Short mmCIF file of C-alpha atoms in Angstrom, two decimals:
data_model
loop_
_atom_site.label_atom_id
_atom_site.label_comp_id
_atom_site.label_asym_id
_atom_site.label_seq_id
_atom_site.Cartn_x
_atom_site.Cartn_y
_atom_site.Cartn_z
CA UNK A 1 0.00 0.00 0.00
CA UNK A 2 1.01 3.64 -0.58
CA UNK A 3 2.94 4.58 2.52
CA UNK A 4 4.08 8.21 2.29
CA UNK A 5 1.34 9.50 4.58
CA UNK A 6 -0.23 6.33 5.88
CA UNK A 7 -0.20 5.44 9.52
CA UNK A 8 1.69 2.42 10.79
CA UNK A 9 -0.07 -0.92 10.58
CA UNK A 10 -1.23 -2.43 13.80
CA UNK A 11 0.95 -5.54 13.98
CA UNK A 12 0.53 -6.36 17.61
CA UNK A 13 -2.17 -8.81 18.46
CA UNK A 14 -3.10 -6.74 16.75
CA UNK A 15 -18.43 8.35 -12.06
CA UNK A 16 -18.62 7.47 -15.38
CA UNK A 17 -17.70 4.48 -17.53
CA UNK A 18 -15.29 5.54 -20.27
CA UNK A 19 -15.76 3.25 -23.27
CA UNK A 20 -12.84 2.32 -25.48
CA UNK A 21 -13.81 4.70 -28.20
CA UNK A 22 -16.43 7.31 -27.44
CA UNK A 23 -19.95 6.72 -26.18
CA UNK A 24 -21.61 3.65 -27.62
CA UNK A 25 -25.34 3.19 -27.95
CA UNK A 26 -27.01 0.76 -25.60
CA UNK A 27 -26.42 -2.79 -26.72
CA UNK A 28 -23.48 -1.93 -28.97
CA UNK A 29 -20.38 -4.02 -28.46
CA UNK A 30 -16.89 -2.60 -28.57
CA UNK A 31 -13.84 -4.57 -29.71
CA UNK A 32 -14.05 -8.02 -28.20
CA UNK A 33 -17.09 -7.17 -26.07
CA UNK A 34 -19.49 -9.44 -27.91
CA UNK A 35 -17.49 -12.47 -26.87
CA UNK A 36 -17.19 -11.19 -23.33
CA UNK A 37 -20.90 -10.58 -23.02
CA UNK A 38 -21.62 -14.01 -24.40
CA UNK A 39 -19.26 -15.44 -21.80
CA UNK A 40 -21.01 -13.43 -19.10
CA UNK A 41 -24.35 -14.69 -20.30
CA UNK A 42 -23.26 -18.29 -19.87
CA UNK A 43 -21.38 -17.72 -16.62
CA UNK A 44 -23.83 -19.81 -14.64
CA UNK A 45 -23.19 -22.85 -16.83
CA UNK A 46 -19.44 -22.38 -17.10
CA UNK A 47 -18.48 -21.05 -13.67
CA UNK A 48 -17.66 -24.49 -12.31
CA UNK A 49 -14.97 -25.03 -14.95
CA UNK A 50 -13.67 -21.48 -15.24
CA UNK A 51 -10.15 -20.84 -14.01
CA UNK A 52 -8.84 -24.38 -14.31
CA UNK A 53 -5.12 -24.97 -14.64
CA UNK A 54 -2.52 -22.29 -15.22
CA UNK A 55 -3.44 -19.01 -16.85
CA UNK A 56 -1.99 -17.01 -19.72
CA UNK A 57 -2.70 -13.70 -21.40
CA UNK A 58 -3.98 -12.74 -24.81
CA UNK A 59 -4.05 -9.02 -25.51
CA UNK A 60 -5.76 -7.38 -22.55
CA UNK A 61 -7.39 -10.57 -21.29
CA UNK A 62 -6.35 -13.36 -18.96
CA UNK A 63 -7.39 -16.84 -20.11
CA UNK A 64 -7.43 -20.12 -18.22
CA UNK A 65 -5.86 -23.36 -19.43
CA UNK A 66 -8.82 -24.11 -21.70
CA UNK A 67 -8.89 -20.61 -23.19
CA UNK A 68 -11.84 -19.30 -21.19
CA UNK A 69 -11.50 -15.66 -20.07
CA UNK A 70 -11.26 -15.13 -16.31
CA UNK A 71 -11.42 -12.06 -14.11
CA UNK A 72 -9.39 -11.57 -10.94
CA UNK A 73 -11.79 -10.07 -8.40
CA UNK A 74 -10.12 -10.37 -5.07
CA UNK A 75 -8.85 -9.08 -1.77
CA UNK A 76 -5.53 -8.38 -0.03
CA UNK A 77 -4.94 -10.32 3.19
CA UNK A 78 -1.73 -8.95 4.68
CA UNK A 79 0.59 -9.91 7.52
CA UNK A 80 3.34 -12.15 6.16
CA UNK A 81 5.27 -8.96 5.38
CA UNK A 82 5.14 -7.74 8.99
CA UNK A 83 7.16 -8.72 12.04
CA UNK A 84 4.74 -11.52 12.95
CA UNK A 85 5.60 -13.20 9.61
CA UNK A 86 2.11 -14.58 9.06
CA UNK A 87 -1.32 -13.44 7.87
CA UNK A 88 -2.96 -11.19 10.45
CA UNK A 89 -6.10 -12.16 12.30
CA UNK A 90 -5.05 -15.71 13.13
CA UNK A 91 -5.05 -14.59 16.73
CA UNK A 92 -8.85 -14.30 16.37
CA UNK A 93 -9.93 -16.72 13.64
CA UNK A 94 -9.08 -20.07 12.09
CA UNK A 95 -7.44 -19.57 8.71
CA UNK A 96 -9.83 -21.98 7.00
CA UNK A 97 -12.87 -20.08 8.18
CA UNK A 98 -11.23 -16.85 7.05
CA UNK A 99 -10.66 -18.17 3.52
CA UNK A 100 -14.13 -19.71 3.35
CA UNK A 101 -15.65 -16.35 4.29
CA UNK A 102 -13.63 -14.60 1.58
CA UNK A 103 -15.00 -17.08 -0.92
CA UNK A 104 -18.57 -16.77 0.37
CA UNK A 105 -18.53 -13.00 -0.16
CA UNK A 106 -17.78 -13.42 -3.86
CA UNK A 107 -14.05 -12.74 -3.97
CA UNK A 108 -12.16 -15.24 -6.11
CA UNK A 109 -8.49 -14.38 -5.50
CA UNK A 110 -6.31 -13.52 -2.52
CA UNK A 111 -3.22 -11.34 -2.84
CA UNK A 112 -0.80 -12.36 -0.08
CA UNK A 113 1.91 -9.79 0.74
CA UNK A 114 5.16 -11.15 2.17
CA UNK A 115 8.67 -9.99 3.02
CA UNK A 116 11.90 -11.82 2.29
CA UNK A 117 12.17 -12.48 6.02
CA UNK A 118 9.79 -15.44 5.75
CA UNK A 119 12.31 -17.19 3.49
CA UNK A 120 15.05 -17.10 6.08
CA UNK A 121 15.79 -20.59 7.43
CA UNK A 122 13.54 -21.48 10.34
CA UNK A 123 11.49 -18.25 10.21
CA UNK A 124 8.61 -18.77 12.62
CA UNK A 125 5.26 -16.97 12.76
CA UNK A 126 3.93 -15.14 15.79
CA UNK A 127 0.46 -14.22 17.01
CA UNK A 128 -1.35 -17.42 16.04
CA UNK A 129 -4.03 -18.65 18.41
CA UNK A 130 -3.93 -22.46 18.67
CA UNK A 131 -6.63 -22.69 21.35
CA UNK A 132 -9.24 -24.68 19.46
CA UNK A 133 -8.37 -22.97 16.17
CA UNK A 134 -5.43 -23.16 13.75
CA UNK A 135 -4.46 -26.38 15.50
CA UNK A 136 -2.77 -27.79 12.40
CA UNK A 137 -0.47 -24.74 12.24
CA UNK A 138 1.19 -25.45 15.58
CA UNK A 139 4.97 -25.67 15.24
CA UNK A 140 5.04 -24.75 11.54
CA UNK A 141 7.38 -22.22 9.97
CA UNK A 142 6.00 -19.17 8.19
CA UNK A 143 6.47 -20.85 4.82
CA UNK A 144 4.70 -23.97 6.02
CA UNK A 145 1.77 -21.85 7.21
CA UNK A 146 1.71 -20.24 3.76
CA UNK A 147 1.57 -23.75 2.29
CA UNK A 148 -1.51 -24.50 4.39
CA UNK A 149 -3.20 -21.27 3.35
CA UNK A 150 -2.50 -21.97 -0.31
CA UNK A 151 -3.75 -25.55 0.03
CA UNK A 152 -7.04 -24.56 1.64
CA UNK A 153 -7.51 -21.67 -0.79
CA UNK A 154 -7.23 -24.18 -3.63
CA UNK A 155 -9.78 -26.49 -2.06
CA UNK A 156 -12.13 -23.54 -1.60
CA UNK A 157 -11.80 -22.47 -5.23
CA UNK A 158 -9.69 -19.37 -4.53
CA UNK A 159 -6.59 -18.36 -6.49
CA UNK A 160 -3.52 -16.81 -4.85
CA UNK A 161 -1.11 -14.10 -6.02
CA UNK A 162 2.08 -13.80 -3.97
CA UNK A 163 3.22 -10.21 -3.49
CA UNK A 164 6.82 -9.37 -2.60
CA UNK A 165 5.72 -6.45 -0.45
CA UNK A 166 8.88 -5.61 1.49
CA UNK A 167 12.53 -6.71 1.48
CA UNK A 168 12.24 -7.21 5.24
CA UNK A 169 9.63 -6.67 7.91
CA UNK A 170 10.91 -3.21 8.84
CA UNK A 171 9.50 -1.20 5.94
CA UNK A 172 8.77 -1.01 2.23
CA UNK A 173 11.56 0.08 -0.07
CA UNK A 174 11.52 2.48 -2.99
CA UNK A 175 13.74 0.21 -5.05
CA UNK A 176 13.58 -3.57 -5.31
CA UNK A 177 16.78 -3.94 -3.31
CA UNK A 178 18.38 -2.50 -0.17
CA UNK A 179 21.80 -2.75 1.44
CA UNK A 180 20.52 -5.61 3.59
CA UNK A 181 18.59 -7.38 0.79
CA UNK A 182 20.48 -7.06 -2.51
CA UNK A 183 18.99 -7.80 -5.93
CA UNK A 184 20.57 -11.25 -5.89
CA UNK A 185 18.62 -12.19 -2.74
CA UNK A 186 15.40 -10.77 -4.17
CA UNK A 187 15.73 -12.90 -7.31
CA UNK A 188 16.85 -16.01 -5.41
CA UNK A 189 13.81 -15.78 -3.16
CA UNK A 190 11.41 -15.17 -6.04
CA UNK A 191 12.77 -18.29 -7.74
CA UNK A 192 12.45 -20.25 -4.49
CA UNK A 193 8.75 -19.41 -4.18
CA UNK A 194 8.12 -20.08 -7.87
CA UNK A 195 9.76 -23.47 -7.45
CA UNK A 196 7.92 -24.22 -4.19
CA UNK A 197 4.52 -23.87 -5.85
CA UNK A 198 5.44 -25.35 -9.22
CA UNK A 199 2.66 -27.73 -10.18
CA UNK A 200 0.10 -26.05 -7.90
CA UNK A 201 -2.10 -23.85 -10.07
CA UNK A 202 -3.73 -22.29 -7.02
CA UNK A 203 -0.77 -19.89 -7.10
CA UNK A 204 -1.35 -18.16 -10.42
CA UNK A 205 1.48 -15.64 -10.23
CA UNK A 206 3.89 -13.40 -8.37
CA UNK A 207 3.81 -9.61 -7.98
CA UNK A 208 7.55 -8.93 -8.26
CA UNK A 209 7.86 -5.89 -5.98
CA UNK A 210 5.32 -3.68 -4.26
CA UNK A 211 5.07 0.02 -5.10
CA UNK A 212 8.36 1.04 -6.73
CA UNK A 213 8.77 4.78 -6.22
CA UNK A 214 11.24 7.61 -6.70
CA UNK A 215 14.12 7.28 -7.46
CA UNK A 216 12.87 4.26 -9.45
CA UNK A 217 12.40 5.09 -13.14
CA UNK A 218 10.81 3.38 -16.12
CA UNK A 219 12.93 3.11 -19.24
CA UNK A 220 15.75 5.45 -18.17
CA UNK A 221 18.39 2.77 -18.78
CA UNK A 222 20.13 3.11 -15.41
CA UNK A 223 20.27 -0.49 -14.19
CA UNK A 224 20.38 0.68 -10.55
CA UNK A 225 17.08 2.58 -10.94
CA UNK A 226 15.27 1.30 -14.04
CA UNK A 227 12.40 -0.76 -12.67
CA UNK A 228 11.40 -1.95 -16.12
CA UNK A 229 14.80 -3.59 -16.63
CA UNK A 230 14.79 -5.05 -13.11
CA UNK A 231 11.32 -6.50 -13.71
CA UNK A 232 12.62 -8.19 -16.84
CA UNK A 233 15.53 -9.74 -14.94
CA UNK A 234 13.32 -10.96 -12.10
CA UNK A 235 10.41 -12.00 -14.29
CA UNK A 236 12.61 -14.10 -16.54
CA UNK A 237 14.25 -15.67 -13.49
CA UNK A 238 10.82 -16.68 -12.16
CA UNK A 239 9.79 -18.11 -15.52
CA UNK A 240 13.05 -20.04 -15.82
CA UNK A 241 11.92 -22.29 -12.94
CA UNK A 242 8.14 -22.06 -13.35
CA UNK A 243 7.17 -20.96 -16.86
CA UNK A 244 3.45 -21.33 -16.14
CA UNK A 245 3.18 -18.42 -13.72
CA UNK A 246 1.83 -14.97 -14.47
CA UNK A 247 4.34 -12.20 -13.77
CA UNK A 248 2.74 -9.07 -12.30
CA UNK A 249 4.72 -5.85 -12.82
CA UNK A 250 3.67 -2.69 -11.02
CA UNK A 251 4.28 0.84 -12.26
CA UNK A 252 6.52 3.49 -10.72
CA UNK A 253 5.73 6.82 -9.09
CA UNK A 254 6.99 9.36 -11.64
CA UNK A 255 7.45 9.36 -15.39
CA UNK A 256 8.27 12.33 -17.63
CA UNK A 257 7.27 14.76 -14.90
CA UNK A 258 3.93 13.13 -14.07
CA UNK A 259 3.82 12.14 -10.41
CA UNK A 260 1.25 9.65 -9.15
CA UNK A 261 0.69 6.98 -6.53
CA UNK A 262 3.55 4.70 -5.61
CA UNK A 263 3.49 1.85 -8.13
CA UNK A 264 0.61 3.51 -9.96
CA UNK A 265 2.33 5.07 -12.99
CA UNK A 266 2.42 2.89 -16.13
CA UNK A 267 2.92 5.74 -18.57
CA UNK A 268 6.24 4.31 -19.77
CA UNK A 269 4.77 1.01 -20.95
CA UNK A 270 3.91 2.13 -24.48
CA UNK A 271 7.48 3.18 -25.26
CA UNK A 272 9.31 0.73 -23.02
CA UNK A 273 7.30 -2.49 -22.57
CA UNK A 274 8.51 -5.24 -20.26
CA UNK A 275 10.01 -8.06 -22.35
CA UNK A 276 9.71 -11.59 -20.96
CA UNK A 277 11.18 -14.75 -22.43
CA UNK A 278 7.88 -16.64 -22.15
CA UNK A 279 5.02 -15.02 -24.09
CA UNK A 280 1.58 -14.59 -22.59
CA UNK A 281 2.72 -14.27 -18.97
CA UNK A 282 2.87 -10.51 -18.36
CA UNK A 283 0.22 -8.57 -16.42
CA UNK A 284 0.77 -4.90 -15.58
CA UNK A 285 -0.36 -3.67 -12.19
CA UNK A 286 -1.21 -0.29 -10.65
CA UNK A 287 -2.32 1.02 -7.26
CA UNK A 288 -4.81 3.82 -6.67
CA UNK A 289 -6.10 5.37 -3.46
CA UNK A 290 -8.42 7.99 -2.02
CA UNK A 291 -7.99 10.94 0.32
CA UNK A 292 -7.88 8.79 3.45
CA UNK A 293 -4.40 7.73 2.27
CA UNK A 294 -3.18 11.04 0.83
CA UNK A 295 -4.40 14.10 -1.03
CA UNK A 296 -3.81 14.39 -4.77
CA UNK A 297 -4.49 17.44 -6.95
CA UNK A 298 -7.24 15.70 -8.92
CA UNK A 299 -9.43 15.42 -5.82
CA UNK A 300 -9.68 19.24 -5.76
CA UNK A 301 -10.59 19.59 -9.44
CA UNK A 302 -13.99 21.35 -9.74
CA UNK A 303 -15.14 18.61 -12.11
CA UNK A 304 -14.38 15.78 -9.66
CA UNK A 305 -15.27 12.91 -9.98
CA UNK A 306 -15.96 13.34 -13.71
CA UNK A 307 -12.24 14.07 -14.18
CA UNK A 308 -11.14 10.73 -12.76
CA UNK A 309 -11.54 8.47 -15.84
CA UNK A 310 -9.12 10.75 -17.68
CA UNK A 311 -6.64 10.51 -14.78
CA UNK A 312 -6.87 6.73 -14.72
CA UNK A 313 -6.53 6.57 -18.53
CA UNK A 314 -3.36 8.63 -18.31
CA UNK A 315 -1.60 6.70 -15.58
CA UNK A 316 -2.60 3.06 -16.16
CA UNK A 317 -5.92 2.54 -17.95
CA UNK A 318 -4.45 3.14 -21.41
CA UNK A 319 -2.52 -0.14 -21.19
CA UNK A 320 -5.81 -2.05 -21.11
CA UNK A 321 -7.70 0.19 -23.48
CA UNK A 322 -4.96 -0.01 -26.12
CA UNK A 323 -5.01 -3.82 -25.84
CA UNK A 324 -1.34 -3.90 -24.79
CA UNK A 325 -1.80 -6.29 -21.86
CA UNK A 326 -4.13 -7.06 -18.96
CA UNK A 327 -4.15 -4.52 -16.14
CA UNK A 328 -4.62 -5.50 -12.52
CA UNK A 329 -5.45 -2.85 -9.92
CA UNK A 330 -3.58 -4.67 -7.18
CA UNK A 331 -4.51 -2.22 -4.42
CA UNK A 332 -7.21 0.37 -3.92
CA UNK A 333 -9.05 1.28 -0.76
CA UNK A 334 -10.47 3.89 1.57
CA UNK A 335 -12.09 4.30 4.97
CA UNK A 336 -15.15 5.67 3.12
CA UNK A 337 -15.49 8.33 5.81
CA UNK A 338 -15.52 11.35 3.50
CA UNK A 339 -17.92 12.16 0.69
CA UNK A 340 -14.96 12.64 -1.63
CA UNK A 341 -13.82 9.09 -0.97
CA UNK A 342 -17.30 7.69 -1.47
CA UNK A 343 -17.61 9.41 -4.86
CA UNK A 344 -14.08 8.29 -5.77
CA UNK A 345 -14.83 4.63 -5.06
CA UNK A 346 -18.12 4.75 -6.93
CA UNK A 347 -16.39 6.28 -9.98
CA UNK A 348 -13.52 3.80 -9.82
CA UNK A 349 -15.81 0.78 -9.65
CA UNK A 350 -17.62 2.09 -12.72
CA UNK A 351 -14.32 2.62 -14.53
CA UNK A 352 -13.17 -0.94 -13.78
CA UNK A 353 -16.16 -2.23 -15.81
CA UNK A 354 -19.06 -4.21 -14.41
CA UNK A 355 -18.92 -7.97 -14.82
CA UNK A 356 -22.58 -8.14 -15.83
CA UNK A 357 -21.94 -5.92 -18.87
CA UNK A 358 -18.37 -6.79 -19.84
CA UNK A 359 -17.68 -10.21 -18.35
CA UNK A 360 -13.98 -10.93 -18.03
CA UNK A 361 -13.11 -8.29 -20.63
CA UNK A 362 -12.43 -5.95 -17.74
CA UNK A 363 -9.77 -4.64 -15.40
CA UNK A 364 -8.64 -7.10 -12.75
CA UNK A 365 -8.49 -6.07 -9.09
CA UNK A 366 -7.76 -6.94 -5.46
CA UNK A 367 -9.17 -4.57 -2.87
CA UNK A 368 -7.08 -3.30 0.08
CA UNK A 369 -7.83 -4.88 2.41
CA UNK A 370 -9.47 -7.86 4.11
CA UNK A 371 -7.80 -6.80 7.37
CA UNK A 372 -9.50 -4.23 9.59
CA UNK A 373 -6.10 -3.09 10.95
CA UNK A 374 -4.91 -1.19 7.90
CA UNK A 375 -4.37 2.24 9.40
CA UNK A 376 -5.73 4.55 6.71
CA UNK A 377 -8.19 2.33 4.85
CA UNK A 378 -9.64 -0.15 7.30
CA UNK A 379 -10.91 -3.36 5.77
CA UNK A 380 -13.82 -5.45 4.60
CA UNK A 381 -13.82 -7.01 8.06
CA UNK A 382 -14.59 -4.93 11.12
CA UNK A 383 -12.43 -4.88 14.23
CA UNK A 384 -13.77 -8.18 15.57
CA UNK A 385 -12.22 -9.92 12.50
CA UNK A 386 -15.59 -11.54 11.73
CA UNK A 387 -18.28 -8.94 10.98
CA UNK A 388 -18.38 -7.69 7.39
CA UNK A 389 -18.52 -3.98 6.55
CA UNK A 390 -21.48 -4.48 4.24
CA UNK A 391 -21.41 -0.89 2.99
CA UNK A 392 -17.81 -1.10 1.81
CA UNK A 393 -18.28 -4.61 0.45
CA UNK A 394 -21.44 -3.46 -1.32
CA UNK A 395 -19.54 -0.90 -3.41
CA UNK A 396 -17.67 -3.80 -5.04
CA UNK A 397 -20.74 -5.86 -5.97
CA UNK A 398 -20.79 -4.88 -9.65
CA UNK A 399 -17.17 -5.86 -10.25
CA UNK A 400 -17.13 -9.16 -8.41
CA UNK A 401 -16.77 -12.06 -10.80
CA UNK A 402 -17.56 -15.77 -11.01
CA UNK A 403 -15.56 -17.97 -8.70
CA UNK A 404 -13.53 -21.00 -9.63
CA UNK A 405 -14.04 -24.71 -9.12
CA UNK A 406 -12.94 -26.05 -5.78
CA UNK A 407 -9.75 -28.02 -6.09
CA UNK A 408 -9.33 -31.70 -5.27
CA UNK A 409 -6.47 -32.29 -2.81
CA UNK A 410 -5.35 -35.19 -5.00
CA UNK A 411 -5.37 -33.07 -8.15
CA UNK A 412 -2.01 -32.01 -9.67
CA UNK A 413 -3.43 -28.49 -9.77
CA UNK A 414 -4.02 -28.55 -6.01
CA UNK A 415 -1.69 -31.07 -4.39
CA UNK A 416 -2.23 -29.82 -0.85
CA UNK A 417 0.68 -30.71 1.38
CA UNK A 418 1.69 -33.69 3.49
CA UNK A 419 -0.15 -33.80 6.77
CA UNK A 420 -2.91 -31.39 5.75
CA UNK A 421 -6.26 -32.63 7.04
CA UNK A 422 -7.78 -32.40 3.56
CA UNK A 423 -11.52 -32.59 3.04
CA UNK A 424 -12.23 -34.13 6.43
CA UNK A 425 -14.58 -33.55 9.33
CA UNK A 426 -12.52 -32.41 12.32
CA UNK A 427 -13.09 -30.38 15.44
CA UNK A 428 -11.22 -29.05 18.44
CA UNK A 429 -12.34 -27.97 21.88
CA UNK A 430 -11.05 -25.65 24.60
CA UNK A 431 -12.05 -25.73 28.28
CA UNK A 432 -12.26 -22.50 30.32
CA UNK A 433 -13.32 -21.97 33.92
CA UNK A 434 -15.57 -18.89 33.90
CA UNK A 435 -16.18 -18.62 37.66
CA UNK A 436 -15.17 -20.43 40.84
CA UNK A 437 -16.62 -19.64 44.28
CA UNK A 438 -15.04 -22.46 46.30
CA UNK A 439 -18.19 -24.48 46.78
CA UNK A 440 -18.74 -24.82 43.04
CA UNK A 441 -17.67 -23.56 39.63
CA UNK A 442 -18.90 -22.82 36.13
CA UNK A 443 -16.97 -23.68 32.98
CA UNK A 444 -17.36 -23.35 29.23
CA UNK A 445 -16.15 -25.61 26.43
CA UNK A 446 -15.72 -23.93 23.04
CA UNK A 447 -16.07 -26.29 20.06
CA UNK A 448 -14.61 -25.25 16.67
CA UNK A 449 -14.91 -26.95 13.29
CA UNK A 450 -11.25 -27.18 12.27
CA UNK A 451 -11.92 -29.34 9.22
CA UNK A 452 -12.75 -28.40 5.67
CA UNK A 453 -16.35 -29.66 5.51
CA UNK A 454 -19.39 -28.77 7.62
CA UNK A 455 -20.10 -30.78 10.77
CA UNK A 456 -23.52 -32.25 11.45
CA UNK A 457 -22.77 -33.27 15.05
CA UNK A 458 -19.95 -33.50 17.59
CA UNK A 459 -19.02 -34.77 21.01
CA UNK A 460 -16.34 -33.76 23.47
CA UNK A 461 -14.67 -35.77 26.19
CA UNK A 462 -12.41 -34.94 29.11
CA UNK A 463 -11.11 -36.65 32.22
CA UNK A 464 -10.59 -34.70 35.42
CA UNK A 465 -7.56 -35.40 37.59
CA UNK A 466 -9.66 -34.80 40.73
CA UNK A 467 -13.15 -35.72 41.91
CA UNK A 468 -15.11 -32.95 40.15
CA UNK A 469 -18.54 -33.76 38.84
CA UNK A 470 -21.04 -32.05 36.54
CA UNK A 471 -24.15 -30.79 38.32
CA UNK A 472 -25.88 -29.23 35.31
CA UNK A 473 -25.11 -28.57 31.63
CA UNK A 474 -26.58 -26.37 28.92
CA UNK A 475 -26.22 -26.42 25.12
CA UNK A 476 -25.27 -30.13 25.31
CA UNK A 477 -26.27 -33.40 26.96
CA UNK A 478 -23.76 -35.37 29.00
CA UNK A 479 -22.81 -38.54 30.76
CA UNK A 480 -20.18 -38.89 33.50
CA UNK A 481 -18.42 -42.14 34.36
CA UNK A 482 -15.98 -41.67 37.21
CA UNK A 483 -13.77 -38.72 36.26
CA UNK A 484 -14.59 -38.94 32.54
CA UNK A 485 -17.27 -36.68 31.04
CA UNK A 486 -18.71 -37.05 27.54
CA UNK A 487 -20.86 -34.20 26.17
CA UNK A 488 -22.86 -34.39 22.94
CA UNK A 489 -24.20 -31.39 21.05
CA UNK A 490 -27.75 -30.19 21.50
CA UNK A 491 -30.14 -30.20 18.57
CA UNK A 492 -29.55 -26.55 17.76
CA UNK A 493 -25.74 -26.42 17.72
CA UNK A 494 -24.53 -29.65 16.13
CA UNK A 495 -24.21 -28.19 12.63
CA UNK A 496 -21.05 -26.11 12.24
CA UNK A 497 -19.62 -24.66 9.06
CA UNK A 498 -15.86 -24.92 8.52
CA UNK A 499 -14.19 -22.48 10.89
CA UNK A 500 -17.36 -21.86 12.91
CA UNK A 501 -17.60 -22.30 16.68
CA UNK A 502 -20.18 -22.94 19.37
CA UNK A 503 -20.03 -23.45 23.14
CA UNK A 504 -21.51 -25.54 25.91
CA UNK A 505 -21.53 -24.55 29.55
CA UNK A 506 -21.90 -26.40 32.80
CA UNK A 507 -21.95 -26.09 36.55
CA UNK A 508 -19.73 -28.35 38.59
CA UNK A 509 -18.96 -29.50 42.11
CA UNK A 510 -15.34 -29.02 43.15
CA UNK A 511 -12.88 -31.84 43.61
CA UNK A 512 -9.39 -30.46 43.12
CA UNK A 513 -7.25 -31.18 40.08
CA UNK A 514 -6.18 -29.05 37.15
CA UNK A 515 -7.96 -27.87 34.01
CA UNK A 516 -8.31 -30.96 31.77
CA UNK A 517 -7.46 -31.43 28.12
CA UNK A 518 -10.57 -31.87 25.98
CA UNK A 519 -10.83 -34.06 22.90
CA UNK A 520 -13.40 -33.40 20.19
CA UNK A 521 -14.84 -35.89 17.74
CA UNK A 522 -16.88 -35.05 14.65
CA UNK A 523 -19.74 -37.52 14.48
#
């Protein structure tokens, strides 16, 4: 994300459509639009197969392995680039439930920012709650957690774009290298990730470096500053080990005196295109933000927001409209607090082209962000990491696109990883004493679906080390034999979606002993 004026991330637990050529009469199709509209018209019959295999480009479109056009319509879920070295929110939610919710809201792709720190040997994540959730992530390295996220995303029918967001967890960098992380390390790590996910078409591509900015240039020929040349070196290195991936190349900040958002200036593409050794793999990317991130002169134009399509054409839209290559708006976002920002987002969504009218012949996008803890944009989720900001999400309704078929863990396109629970019914439980007055106590047992399929029923069992006994129980029925208690769900809380939780409570008579371990069985 654009960082010049943005506040620090919380890392502790912590309007007008501009046609391609003038105004067209209703029902008229521009270049290629007839095919796109036909595809949109049959989306309901083809959605299950869309997006299969690896993708490639043709002109301004992205096509799947069978040649069907697809549209990236996704969300940024950040955290691997920060000092906790893992996606944020896992202190509050199970990662499977998080991904399933992303899918259920109509997003089909997740952009995952990371820093090179996660590729250091033995790099471990922080701030993951393993108490009844994320139990299969216990003891894993950051890369192994990323493997699990990719595997479940594939099973859910989500695609993943990896985003080299920072050279290290400390901060973004203007150039693709720093004194601590030279270009050689950047390229080595890009190749390592491309190799790691070779054969897994859930990972469709890599965003080479986030938000190049001044002194980065485009086409100036200075190998220390020319981002276009660096992108060629890195992109070809990625394709040398995994030629099926898409290579996403962001813009710069300034070109020929025109200053824009970090990574948002693609004005140099027409004269100095990125040249990759493998054809059909290049996607250009831009970022665009509203006033909650920083002021720009175009927000004060008296004609705002009618002036914005011309601004977007100038900086990045022309690449799509001239059929040079696909364009992906990798980041855009706002708190939506001001009227200016509301009008900006409405105009931008219109500019990106509605799926109902244009199908996949449209700009691609991933909104910033899923996380609520992005300082100057907030997120689709609210601060509880569960509730959806339906107003913000609603702005994006017209540009959401058909999802993709859920992967099979045994499929070459979604191999999963050894030890992953796969499409299984699993649950976990956590025991908490809520009150204790000496002569008795109350306790709760939280039950969470940690598998990948819905539960229809469950039971939990524990054995006390003392002589405690249950005196009453609610939200479950129970039996007690000696020190062992077995509780079975009530009629109203046996069904649990993947990642969802419920609780039972009980009153007990004291008998010494410690808090027991609880086992959970999906039945």
